[in-house]
mmCIF file of C-alpha atoms in Angstrom:
data_model
loop_
_atom_site.group_PDB
_atom_site.id
_atom_site.type_symbol
_atom_site.label_atom_id
_atom_site.label_comp_id
_atom_site.label_asym_id
_atom_site.label_seq_id
_atom_site.Cartn_x
_atom_site.Cartn_y
_atom_site.Cartn_z
ATOM 1 C CA UNK A 1460 -3.997 -2.902 31.865
ATOM 2 C CA UNK A 1461 -1.409 -0.876 29.571
ATOM 3 C CA UNK A 1462 1.016 -3.463 28.201
ATOM 4 C CA UNK A 1463 2.649 -3.568 25.048
ATOM 5 C CA UNK A 1464 0.048 -5.858 23.507
ATOM 6 C CA UNK A 1465 -3.115 -3.419 24.299
ATOM 7 C CA UNK A 1466 -1.129 -0.629 22.988
ATOM 8 C CA UNK A 1467 -0.818 -2.245 19.471
ATOM 9 C CA UNK A 1468 -4.148 -4.531 19.423
ATOM 10 C CA UNK A 1469 -6.637 -2.182 21.118
ATOM 11 C CA UNK A 1470 -7.836 0.272 18.883
ATOM 12 C CA UNK A 1471 -10.878 1.727 20.510
ATOM 13 C CA UNK A 1472 -9.300 5.184 20.954
ATOM 14 C CA UNK A 1473 -8.209 5.485 17.256
ATOM 15 C CA UNK A 1474 -11.631 4.328 16.075
ATOM 16 C CA UNK A 1475 -13.219 7.163 18.218
ATOM 17 C CA UNK A 1476 -10.685 9.669 17.022
ATOM 18 C CA UNK A 1477 -10.815 8.842 13.274
ATOM 19 C CA UNK A 1478 -14.312 7.494 12.917
ATOM 20 C CA UNK A 1479 -15.856 4.186 12.323
ATOM 21 C CA UNK A 1480 -17.278 5.190 8.996
ATOM 22 C CA UNK A 1481 -13.987 6.582 7.835
ATOM 23 C CA UNK A 1482 -12.023 3.454 8.488
ATOM 24 C CA UNK A 1483 -14.627 1.176 6.870
ATOM 25 C CA UNK A 1484 -14.683 3.459 3.963
ATOM 26 C CA UNK A 1485 -11.043 2.853 3.479
ATOM 27 C CA UNK A 1486 -11.167 -0.935 4.174
ATOM 28 C CA UNK A 1487 -14.038 -1.199 1.561
ATOM 29 C CA UNK A 1488 -12.010 0.974 -1.006
ATOM 30 C CA UNK A 1489 -8.906 -1.130 -0.777
ATOM 31 C CA UNK A 1490 -10.946 -4.285 -0.801
ATOM 32 C CA UNK A 1491 -12.638 -3.340 -4.072
ATOM 33 C CA UNK A 1492 -9.170 -2.359 -5.667
ATOM 34 C CA UNK A 1493 -7.998 -5.797 -4.845
ATOM 35 C CA UNK A 1494 -10.790 -7.491 -6.018
ATOM 36 C CA UNK A 1495 -10.533 -5.541 -9.192
ATOM 37 C CA UNK A 1496 -7.065 -6.413 -9.442
ATOM 38 C CA UNK A 1497 -7.536 -10.156 -9.062
ATOM 39 C CA UNK A 1498 -10.317 -10.225 -11.679
ATOM 40 C CA UNK A 1499 -8.200 -7.997 -14.132
ATOM 41 C CA UNK A 1500 -5.405 -10.717 -13.444
ATOM 42 C CA UNK A 1501 -7.729 -13.484 -13.701
ATOM 43 C CA UNK A 1502 -6.864 -14.582 -10.075
ATOM 44 C CA UNK A 1503 -10.339 -15.204 -8.701
ATOM 45 C CA UNK A 1504 -9.778 -18.838 -8.360
ATOM 46 C CA UNK A 1505 -6.024 -18.378 -6.963
ATOM 47 C CA UNK A 1506 -6.111 -15.933 -4.229
ATOM 48 C CA UNK A 1507 -8.558 -14.121 -1.851
ATOM 49 C CA UNK A 1508 -8.652 -11.135 0.490
ATOM 50 C CA UNK A 1509 -7.810 -12.201 4.068
ATOM 51 C CA UNK A 1510 -10.347 -9.366 5.683
ATOM 52 C CA UNK A 1511 -8.623 -9.609 8.835
ATOM 53 C CA UNK A 1512 -5.173 -8.893 7.898
ATOM 54 C CA UNK A 1513 -6.556 -6.031 5.741
ATOM 55 C CA UNK A 1514 -8.470 -4.540 8.418
ATOM 56 C CA UNK A 1515 -5.211 -4.527 10.696
ATOM 57 C CA UNK A 1516 -3.181 -3.044 7.950
ATOM 58 C CA UNK A 1517 -5.863 -0.301 7.432
ATOM 59 C CA UNK A 1518 -5.976 0.418 11.375
ATOM 60 C CA UNK A 1519 -2.175 0.314 11.607
ATOM 61 C CA UNK A 1520 -1.979 2.873 8.806
ATOM 62 C CA UNK A 1521 -4.481 5.037 10.745
ATOM 63 C CA UNK A 1522 -2.532 4.720 13.952
ATOM 64 C CA UNK A 1523 0.752 5.849 12.315
ATOM 65 C CA UNK A 1524 -0.658 8.535 10.432
ATOM 66 C CA UNK A 1525 -2.701 9.857 13.809
ATOM 67 C CA UNK A 1526 0.797 9.728 15.476
ATOM 68 C CA UNK A 1527 2.163 11.944 12.794
ATOM 69 C CA UNK A 1528 -0.856 14.417 13.093
ATOM 70 C CA UNK A 1529 -0.440 14.451 16.738
ATOM 71 C CA UNK A 1530 3.435 14.917 16.932
ATOM 72 C CA UNK A 1531 3.436 17.380 14.052
ATOM 73 C CA UNK A 1532 0.244 19.207 15.313
ATOM 74 C CA UNK A 1533 -1.341 19.277 11.701
ATOM 75 C CA UNK A 1534 -4.755 18.304 10.629
ATOM 76 C CA UNK A 1535 -4.150 16.673 7.350
ATOM 77 C CA UNK A 1536 -1.245 15.059 5.682
ATOM 78 C CA UNK A 1537 -0.357 14.904 2.211
ATOM 79 C CA UNK A 1538 -1.099 12.417 -0.591
ATOM 80 C CA UNK A 1539 2.163 10.846 -0.851
ATOM 81 C CA UNK A 1540 2.515 10.208 2.927
ATOM 82 C CA UNK A 1541 -1.149 8.461 2.896
ATOM 83 C CA UNK A 1542 0.077 6.250 -0.297
ATOM 84 C CA UNK A 1543 3.555 5.677 1.269
ATOM 85 C CA UNK A 1544 2.023 4.332 4.843
ATOM 86 C CA UNK A 1545 -0.600 2.723 3.153
ATOM 87 C CA UNK A 1546 1.640 0.609 1.104
ATOM 88 C CA UNK A 1547 4.024 -0.153 3.956
ATOM 89 C CA UNK A 1548 1.298 -1.585 6.046
ATOM 90 C CA UNK A 1549 -0.268 -3.529 3.052
ATOM 91 C CA UNK A 1550 3.149 -5.056 2.327
ATOM 92 C CA UNK A 1551 3.611 -5.913 5.807
ATOM 93 C CA UNK A 1552 -0.002 -7.572 6.678
ATOM 94 C CA UNK A 1553 0.027 -9.105 2.978
ATOM 95 C CA UNK A 1554 -3.983 -9.309 2.908
ATOM 96 C CA UNK A 1555 -3.811 -11.309 -0.424
ATOM 97 C CA UNK A 1556 -3.557 -14.761 0.445
ATOM 98 C CA UNK A 1557 -3.266 -17.818 -1.902
ATOM 99 C CA UNK A 1558 -5.773 -20.559 -2.138
ATOM 100 C CA UNK A 1559 -4.307 -24.132 -1.698
ATOM 101 C CA UNK A 1560 -1.051 -25.611 -3.127
ATOM 102 C CA UNK A 1561 -0.053 -23.175 -5.976
ATOM 103 C CA UNK A 1562 2.791 -24.300 -8.172
ATOM 104 C CA UNK A 1563 3.558 -21.037 -9.919
ATOM 105 C CA UNK A 1564 6.176 -19.428 -7.759
ATOM 106 C CA UNK A 1565 5.307 -15.873 -9.376
ATOM 107 C CA UNK A 1566 2.051 -15.703 -7.342
ATOM 108 C CA UNK A 1567 4.087 -15.581 -4.354
ATOM 109 C CA UNK A 1568 4.387 -12.026 -4.932
ATOM 110 C CA UNK A 1569 0.625 -11.165 -5.191
ATOM 111 C CA UNK A 1570 0.705 -8.463 -2.607
ATOM 112 C CA UNK A 1571 3.839 -6.935 -4.085
ATOM 113 C CA UNK A 1572 2.265 -6.947 -7.747
ATOM 114 C CA UNK A 1573 -0.993 -5.456 -6.359
ATOM 115 C CA UNK A 1574 0.891 -2.794 -4.632
ATOM 116 C CA UNK A 1575 3.111 -2.028 -7.808
ATOM 117 C CA UNK A 1576 0.031 -1.502 -9.806
ATOM 118 C CA UNK A 1577 -1.354 0.673 -6.889
ATOM 119 C CA UNK A 1578 1.588 2.881 -6.752
ATOM 120 C CA UNK A 1579 1.979 2.691 -10.766
ATOM 121 C CA UNK A 1580 -1.591 4.412 -10.787
ATOM 122 C CA UNK A 1581 -1.091 6.858 -8.274
ATOM 123 C CA UNK A 1582 2.408 8.035 -9.677
ATOM 124 C CA UNK A 1583 0.729 8.486 -13.361
ATOM 125 C CA UNK A 1584 -2.643 9.723 -11.845
ATOM 126 C CA UNK A 1585 -4.152 11.535 -15.089
ATOM 127 C CA UNK A 1586 -1.483 10.284 -17.505
ATOM 128 C CA UNK A 1587 -2.042 6.765 -16.944
ATOM 129 C CA UNK A 1588 -3.773 6.285 -20.420
ATOM 130 C CA UNK A 1589 -0.888 8.191 -22.325
ATOM 131 C CA UNK A 1590 1.736 6.300 -23.968
ATOM 132 C CA UNK A 1591 5.231 6.348 -22.654
ATOM 133 C CA UNK A 1592 7.392 6.138 -25.601
ATOM 134 C CA UNK A 1593 10.976 6.088 -26.479
ATOM 135 C CA UNK A 1594 13.988 6.371 -23.736
ATOM 136 C CA UNK A 1595 11.224 7.451 -21.243
ATOM 137 C CA UNK A 1596 9.618 3.962 -21.961
ATOM 138 C CA UNK A 1597 12.714 2.044 -21.077
ATOM 139 C CA UNK A 1598 13.678 4.267 -18.204
ATOM 140 C CA UNK A 1599 10.254 3.900 -16.347
ATOM 141 C CA UNK A 1600 10.190 0.224 -17.306
ATOM 142 C CA UNK A 1601 13.354 0.075 -15.422
ATOM 143 C CA UNK A 1602 12.066 2.131 -12.574
ATOM 144 C CA UNK A 1603 9.017 -0.058 -12.372
ATOM 145 C CA UNK A 1604 11.138 -3.545 -12.513
ATOM 146 C CA UNK A 1605 13.320 -1.803 -9.675
ATOM 147 C CA UNK A 1606 10.172 -0.931 -7.483
ATOM 148 C CA UNK A 1607 8.928 -4.451 -7.807
ATOM 149 C CA UNK A 1608 12.112 -6.182 -6.716
ATOM 150 C CA UNK A 1609 12.526 -3.537 -4.088
ATOM 151 C CA UNK A 1610 8.787 -4.288 -2.820
ATOM 152 C CA UNK A 1611 9.566 -8.193 -3.161
ATOM 153 C CA UNK A 1612 13.334 -8.429 -1.561
ATOM 154 C CA UNK A 1613 14.166 -5.215 0.205
ATOM 155 C CA UNK A 1614 13.489 -3.789 3.509
ATOM 156 C CA UNK A 1615 10.744 -1.270 3.090
ATOM 157 C CA UNK A 1616 9.519 1.234 5.327
ATOM 158 C CA UNK A 1617 6.905 3.960 5.050
ATOM 159 C CA UNK A 1618 9.777 6.723 5.057
ATOM 160 C CA UNK A 1619 11.565 5.313 2.119
ATOM 161 C CA UNK A 1620 8.668 4.751 -0.017
ATOM 162 C CA UNK A 1621 7.579 8.332 0.816
ATOM 163 C CA UNK A 1622 11.029 9.617 -0.470
ATOM 164 C CA UNK A 1623 10.726 7.517 -3.733
ATOM 165 C CA UNK A 1624 7.101 8.873 -4.362
ATOM 166 C CA UNK A 1625 8.293 12.315 -3.636
ATOM 167 C CA UNK A 1626 11.307 11.838 -6.108
ATOM 168 C CA UNK A 1627 9.152 10.349 -8.812
ATOM 169 C CA UNK A 1628 7.004 13.277 -8.499
ATOM 170 C CA UNK A 1629 9.923 15.699 -8.772
ATOM 171 C CA UNK A 1630 11.170 14.086 -11.657
ATOM 172 C CA UNK A 1631 7.832 14.626 -13.592
ATOM 173 C CA UNK A 1632 7.805 18.399 -12.898
ATOM 174 C CA UNK A 1633 11.472 18.652 -13.843
ATOM 175 C CA UNK A 1634 11.626 16.448 -16.691
ATOM 176 C CA UNK A 1635 8.270 17.172 -17.835
#
């Protein structure tokens, strides 16, 4: 039966194309990043990883990337596209879940905060430990505040995230 539900839920063909080990490795990598994020922010008792939501996010990411590869007839996609599509699906599936009744409304956005830290790390790359000073510091803080707001309240798709990451990388080159 080839109905819409099977098209978007049955990942058997995708698993055989991508490889079970590759998919499991990506799930483990993101899971570890989430655990580290929870630990650093002392949220281990407040939030947990919903592993089914994480698995679906990763599978949906690989599904989108495979469709892009097939359509464009390419073997690999660039790291910006990878990060944009991962971010989109993690934002959509929200694998970080709160435990019990939480009174602090700032914790409602635990997934968005995680993704903001993940994107920041990606954008800064090797320069993550270099201090940002002066006007650059204010501009970067404003950028991060806007990005966080965007992740929380705006309609976010992989293409807009990709464009944002491309623009950031271009700004690094031009204003270095």
